[in-house]
PDB file of C-alpha atoms in Angstrom:
ATOM      1  CA  MET A   1     -14.417 -65.461  12.844  1.00 64.00           C
ATOM      2  CA  PRO A   2     -15.487 -65.160   9.120  1.00 72.00           C
ATOM      3  CA  LEU A   3     -15.484 -67.764   6.269  1.00 74.00           C
ATOM      4  CA  THR A   4     -12.235 -67.681   4.359  1.00 76.00           C
ATOM      5  CA  PRO A   5     -11.601 -69.363   0.340  1.00 78.00           C
ATOM      6  CA  LEU A   6      -9.168 -71.253   2.134  1.00 80.00           C
ATOM      7  CA  ASP A   7     -11.295 -72.790   4.941  1.00 79.00           C
ATOM      8  CA  ILE A   8     -14.091 -73.686   1.964  1.00 77.00           C
ATOM      9  CA  HIS A   9     -11.144 -75.514  -0.002  1.00 78.00           C
ATOM     10  CA  ASN A  10      -9.782 -77.702   2.642  1.00 79.00           C
ATOM     11  CA  LYS A  11     -13.086 -78.347   4.443  1.00 76.00           C
ATOM     12  CA  GLU A  12     -13.513 -82.386   4.508  1.00 76.00           C
ATOM     13  CA  PHE A  13     -17.022 -83.874   4.574  1.00 74.00           C
ATOM     14  CA  GLY A  14     -17.272 -87.376   6.443  1.00 74.00           C
ATOM     15  CA  ARG A  15     -18.126 -90.222   3.789  1.00 73.00           C
ATOM     16  CA  ARG A  16     -21.132 -92.349   3.775  1.00 74.00           C
ATOM     17  CA  LEU A  17     -22.743 -94.849   2.131  1.00 74.00           C
ATOM     18  CA  ARG A  18     -25.088 -93.300  -0.893  1.00 74.00           C
ATOM     19  CA  GLY A  19     -23.676 -90.183   0.031  1.00 77.00           C
ATOM     20  CA  TYR A  20     -23.213 -87.049  -2.834  1.00 78.00           C
ATOM     21  CA  ASP A  21     -21.203 -87.552  -5.866  1.00 76.00           C
ATOM     22  CA  GLU A  22     -17.587 -86.371  -4.546  1.00 80.00           C
ATOM     23  CA  ASP A  23     -16.666 -84.781  -8.099  1.00 82.00           C
ATOM     24  CA  GLU A  24     -19.926 -82.568  -8.296  1.00 82.00           C
ATOM     25  CA  VAL A  25     -19.125 -81.448  -4.677  1.00 83.00           C
ATOM     26  CA  ASN A  26     -15.945 -80.403  -5.168  1.00 84.00           C
ATOM     27  CA  GLU A  27     -16.736 -78.609  -8.494  1.00 86.00           C
ATOM     28  CA  PHE A  28     -19.447 -76.654  -6.413  1.00 85.00           C
ATOM     29  CA  LEU A  29     -16.744 -75.822  -3.607  1.00 84.00           C
ATOM     30  CA  ASP A  30     -14.535 -75.189  -6.375  1.00 86.00           C
ATOM     31  CA  GLN A  31     -17.049 -72.287  -7.667  1.00 88.00           C
ATOM     32  CA  VAL A  32     -18.110 -70.912  -4.682  1.00 88.00           C
ATOM     33  CA  ILE A  33     -14.137 -70.601  -3.690  1.00 87.00           C
ATOM     34  CA  LYS A  34     -14.099 -68.327  -7.037  1.00 89.00           C
ATOM     35  CA  ASP A  35     -17.025 -66.831  -6.469  1.00 89.00           C
ATOM     36  CA  TYR A  36     -16.207 -65.775  -2.675  1.00 87.00           C
ATOM     37  CA  GLU A  37     -12.853 -65.213  -3.331  1.00 90.00           C
ATOM     38  CA  ALA A  38     -14.286 -62.577  -6.028  1.00 92.00           C
ATOM     39  CA  LEU A  39     -16.494 -61.194  -3.348  1.00 91.00           C
ATOM     40  CA  ILE A  40     -14.133 -60.225  -1.059  1.00 91.00           C
ATOM     41  CA  ARG A  41     -11.941 -58.435  -3.833  1.00 93.00           C
ATOM     42  CA  GLU A  42     -15.372 -56.801  -4.471  1.00 95.00           C
ATOM     43  CA  ASN A  43     -15.759 -55.850  -0.938  1.00 94.00           C
ATOM     44  CA  LYS A  44     -11.931 -54.393  -0.568  1.00 95.00           C
ATOM     45  CA  ASP A  45     -12.337 -52.528  -3.218  1.00 96.00           C
ATOM     46  CA  LEU A  46     -15.200 -51.018  -1.963  1.00 97.00           C
ATOM     47  CA  GLN A  47     -14.305 -50.263   1.187  1.00 97.00           C
ATOM     48  CA  GLY A  48     -10.986 -48.625  -0.515  1.00 96.00           C
ATOM     49  CA  GLN A  49     -13.330 -46.778  -2.394  1.00 96.00           C
ATOM     50  CA  ILE A  50     -15.734 -45.887   0.810  1.00 97.00           C
ATOM     51  CA  LEU A  51     -12.482 -45.069   2.346  1.00 97.00           C
ATOM     52  CA  GLY A  52     -11.290 -42.494  -0.743  1.00 96.00           C
ATOM     53  CA  LEU A  53     -15.005 -41.063  -0.471  1.00 97.00           C
ATOM     54  CA  GLN A  54     -14.807 -40.500   3.143  1.00 97.00           C
ATOM     55  CA  GLU A  55     -11.329 -38.322   2.947  1.00 96.00           C
ATOM     56  CA  LYS A  56     -12.812 -36.374  -0.124  1.00 96.00           C
ATOM     57  CA  LEU A  57     -16.195 -35.589   2.105  1.00 97.00           C
ATOM     58  CA  ASN A  58     -13.891 -34.854   5.190  1.00 97.00           C
ATOM     59  CA  HIS A  59     -12.005 -32.583   2.869  1.00 97.00           C
ATOM     60  CA  PHE A  60     -14.921 -30.842   1.111  1.00 96.00           C
ATOM     61  CA  MET A  61     -16.678 -30.746   4.963  1.00 97.00           C
ATOM     62  CA  THR A  62     -13.400 -28.756   6.042  1.00 97.00           C
ATOM     63  CA  ILE A  63     -13.913 -26.660   3.256  1.00 97.00           C
ATOM     64  CA  GLU A  64     -17.144 -26.123   3.460  1.00 97.00           C
ATOM     65  CA  ASP A  65     -16.841 -25.413   7.595  1.00 96.00           C
ATOM     66  CA  THR A  66     -13.422 -22.943   6.465  1.00 97.00           C
ATOM     67  CA  LEU A  67     -16.136 -20.867   3.656  1.00 97.00           C
ATOM     68  CA  SER A  68     -19.395 -20.962   6.286  1.00 97.00           C
ATOM     69  CA  LYS A  69     -16.613 -18.949   8.626  1.00 97.00           C
ATOM     70  CA  THR A  70     -15.117 -16.828   6.035  1.00 97.00           C
ATOM     71  CA  ILE A  71     -18.593 -15.936   5.156  1.00 97.00           C
ATOM     72  CA  ILE A  72     -19.748 -14.952   8.654  1.00 97.00           C
ATOM     73  CA  VAL A  73     -16.110 -12.774   9.333  1.00 97.00           C
ATOM     74  CA  ALA A  74     -16.987 -11.278   5.918  1.00 97.00           C
ATOM     75  CA  GLN A  75     -20.463 -10.488   6.883  1.00 97.00           C
ATOM     76  CA  ASN A  76     -18.874  -9.579  10.219  1.00 97.00           C
ATOM     77  CA  ALA A  77     -16.474  -7.197   8.655  1.00 97.00           C
ATOM     78  CA  ALA A  78     -18.992  -5.733   5.992  1.00 97.00           C
ATOM     79  CA  ASP A  79     -21.451  -4.671   8.812  1.00 97.00           C
ATOM     80  CA  GLU A  80     -18.568  -3.133  10.650  1.00 97.00           C
ATOM     81  CA  VAL A  81     -17.393  -1.014   7.823  1.00 97.00           C
ATOM     82  CA  LYS A  82     -21.207  -0.155   7.081  1.00 97.00           C
ATOM     83  CA  THR A  83     -21.746   1.069  10.426  1.00 96.00           C
ATOM     84  CA  ASN A  84     -18.154   2.977  10.774  1.00 97.00           C
ATOM     85  CA  SER A  85     -19.284   4.513   7.454  1.00 97.00           C
ATOM     86  CA  LYS A  86     -22.344   5.892   8.851  1.00 97.00           C
ATOM     87  CA  LYS A  87     -21.064   7.158  11.716  1.00 96.00           C
ATOM     88  CA  GLU A  88     -17.808   8.699   9.936  1.00 97.00           C
ATOM     89  CA  ALA A  89     -20.781  10.502   7.598  1.00 97.00           C
ATOM     90  CA  GLN A  90     -22.606  11.596  10.532  1.00 97.00           C
ATOM     91  CA  LEU A  91     -19.771  13.151  12.032  1.00 97.00           C
ATOM     92  CA  ILE A  92     -18.264  14.582   8.521  1.00 97.00           C
ATOM     93  CA  VAL A  93     -22.545  16.481   8.310  1.00 97.00           C
ATOM     94  CA  LYS A  94     -21.832  17.268  11.932  1.00 97.00           C
ATOM     95  CA  GLU A  95     -18.768  18.993  10.658  1.00 96.00           C
ATOM     96  CA  ALA A  96     -20.317  20.425   7.507  1.00 97.00           C
ATOM     97  CA  GLU A  97     -22.972  22.049   9.583  1.00 96.00           C
ATOM     98  CA  LYS A  98     -21.021  23.578  11.939  1.00 96.00           C
ATOM     99  CA  ASN A  99     -18.921  24.851   9.247  1.00 96.00           C
ATOM    100  CA  ALA A 100     -22.216  26.286   7.782  1.00 97.00           C
ATOM    101  CA  ASP A 101     -23.257  27.716  11.426  1.00 96.00           C
ATOM    102  CA  ARG A 102     -19.383  29.687  11.680  1.00 96.00           C
ATOM    103  CA  ILE A 103     -19.299  30.685   7.803  1.00 96.00           C
ATOM    104  CA  ILE A 104     -22.915  32.095   8.359  1.00 97.00           C
ATOM    105  CA  ASN A 105     -22.298  33.594  11.701  1.00 96.00           C
ATOM    106  CA  ASP A 106     -19.005  35.021  10.467  1.00 96.00           C
ATOM    107  CA  ALA A 107     -20.959  36.539   7.492  1.00 96.00           C
ATOM    108  CA  LEU A 108     -23.830  38.030   9.816  1.00 96.00           C
ATOM    109  CA  ALA A 109     -21.561  39.505  12.398  1.00 96.00           C
ATOM    110  CA  LYS A 110     -19.314  41.246   8.635  1.00 96.00           C
ATOM    111  CA  SER A 111     -22.631  42.448   7.417  1.00 96.00           C
ATOM    112  CA  ARG A 112     -23.752  44.002  11.011  1.00 96.00           C
ATOM    113  CA  SER A 113     -20.305  45.624  10.864  1.00 96.00           C
ATOM    114  CA  ILE A 114     -20.555  46.582   7.272  1.00 96.00           C
ATOM    115  CA  ALA A 115     -24.074  47.992   8.302  1.00 96.00           C
ATOM    116  CA  ILE A 116     -22.527  49.652  11.011  1.00 96.00           C
ATOM    117  CA  GLU A 117     -19.620  51.330   9.099  1.00 96.00           C
ATOM    118  CA  VAL A 118     -21.987  52.199   5.943  1.00 97.00           C
ATOM    119  CA  GLU A 119     -24.320  54.234   8.876  1.00 96.00           C
ATOM    120  CA  GLU A 120     -21.430  55.886  10.515  1.00 96.00           C
ATOM    121  CA  LEU A 121     -19.567  56.815   7.059  1.00 96.00           C
ATOM    122  CA  LYS A 122     -23.553  58.279   6.343  1.00 96.00           C
ATOM    123  CA  LYS A 123     -23.596  60.286   9.598  1.00 96.00           C
ATOM    124  CA  GLN A 124     -20.108  61.589   8.887  1.00 95.00           C
ATOM    125  CA  ALA A 125     -20.812  62.652   5.488  1.00 96.00           C
ATOM    126  CA  SER A 126     -24.175  63.911   6.510  1.00 95.00           C
ATOM    127  CA  ILE A 127     -22.224  66.062   9.152  1.00 96.00           C
ATOM    128  CA  TYR A 128     -19.569  67.101   6.445  1.00 96.00           C
ATOM    129  CA  ARG A 129     -22.338  68.275   4.052  1.00 95.00           C
ATOM    130  CA  THR A 130     -23.656  70.363   6.523  1.00 95.00           C
ATOM    131  CA  ARG A 131     -20.245  71.880   7.826  1.00 95.00           C
ATOM    132  CA  PHE A 132     -19.646  72.780   4.513  1.00 94.00           C
ATOM    133  CA  ARG A 133     -22.930  74.078   3.398  1.00 94.00           C
ATOM    134  CA  SER A 134     -22.601  76.363   6.468  1.00 94.00           C
ATOM    135  CA  LEU A 135     -18.944  77.200   5.233  1.00 93.00           C
ATOM    136  CA  VAL A 136     -20.558  78.069   1.680  1.00 94.00           C
ATOM    137  CA  GLU A 137     -23.529  79.916   3.349  1.00 91.00           C
ATOM    138  CA  ALA A 138     -21.165  81.979   5.617  1.00 88.00           C
ATOM    139  CA  GLN A 139     -19.005  82.713   2.629  1.00 86.00           C
ATOM    140  CA  LEU A 140     -21.733  83.857   0.675  1.00 87.00           C
ATOM    141  CA  GLU A 141     -22.431  86.286   3.463  1.00 85.00           C
ATOM    142  CA  LEU A 142     -19.337  87.349   3.324  1.00 79.00           C
ATOM    143  CA  LEU A 143     -19.423  88.302   0.158  1.00 76.00           C
ATOM    144  CA  LYS A 144     -23.014  89.515   0.198  1.00 81.00           C
ATOM    145  CA  GLU A 145     -21.475  92.355   2.776  1.00 77.00           C
ATOM    146  CA  GLU A 146     -20.560  95.553   1.749  1.00 71.00           C
ATOM    147  CA  SER A 147     -17.454  95.731   3.421  1.00 69.00           C
ATOM    148  CA  TRP A 148     -16.294  93.305   0.755  1.00 58.00           C
ATOM    149  CA  GLU A 149     -17.029  96.009  -1.647  1.00 66.00           C
ATOM    150  CA  SER A 150     -15.227  99.105  -0.042  1.00 67.00           C
ATOM    151  CA  LEU A 151     -11.922  96.467   0.025  1.00 65.00           C
ATOM    152  CA  GLU A 152     -12.574  95.786  -3.777  1.00 66.00           C
ATOM    153  CA  GLU A 153     -12.802  99.705  -4.580  1.00 69.00           C
ATOM    154  CA  SER A 154      -9.393 100.397  -2.223  1.00 69.00           C
ATOM    155  CA  ARG A 155      -7.682  98.087  -4.216  1.00 68.00           C
ATOM    156  CA  LEU A 156      -8.674  99.366  -7.265  1.00 70.00           C
ATOM    157  CA  VAL A 157      -7.403 102.929  -5.680  1.00 71.00           C
ATOM    158  CA  ALA A 158      -4.305 101.630  -4.637  1.00 72.00           C
ATOM    159  CA  ALA A 159      -3.664 100.025  -8.087  1.00 71.00           C
ATOM    160  CA  GLU A 160      -4.286 103.199  -9.819  1.00 67.00           C
TER     161      GLU A 160
END
């Protein structure tokens, strides 16, 4: 058990012949009591400060731990967002490529259809031209025949 200032104050020394001066010993003990009490008070103050600092340290350690966990969660969330963004971008690119392929295929199909239609129109135009030429030539042949001239003469005679 530690020594207290009261223990020092109550300490009685045995008396002997030619012993120490009692007043000097009492003065010294009084000084030791004062210093010892001051040290005890200082020790209690320091222990209180230590407890306060320990509480602050625990608080800051808790904050640090929370921040570390938060950073880890944020990093994981960022990684997940990045991964999802990459996947979404890839899907968008694939969809765009499919749409582009579809548009190109539709355009090619329309182009082929139009080319076939143009060829068909050219054939029809050629057939029409040939038939029209034949008709015109046949009409010219009719006009060149002598029977036409006889018809014209008979018409003139009838008109007179």
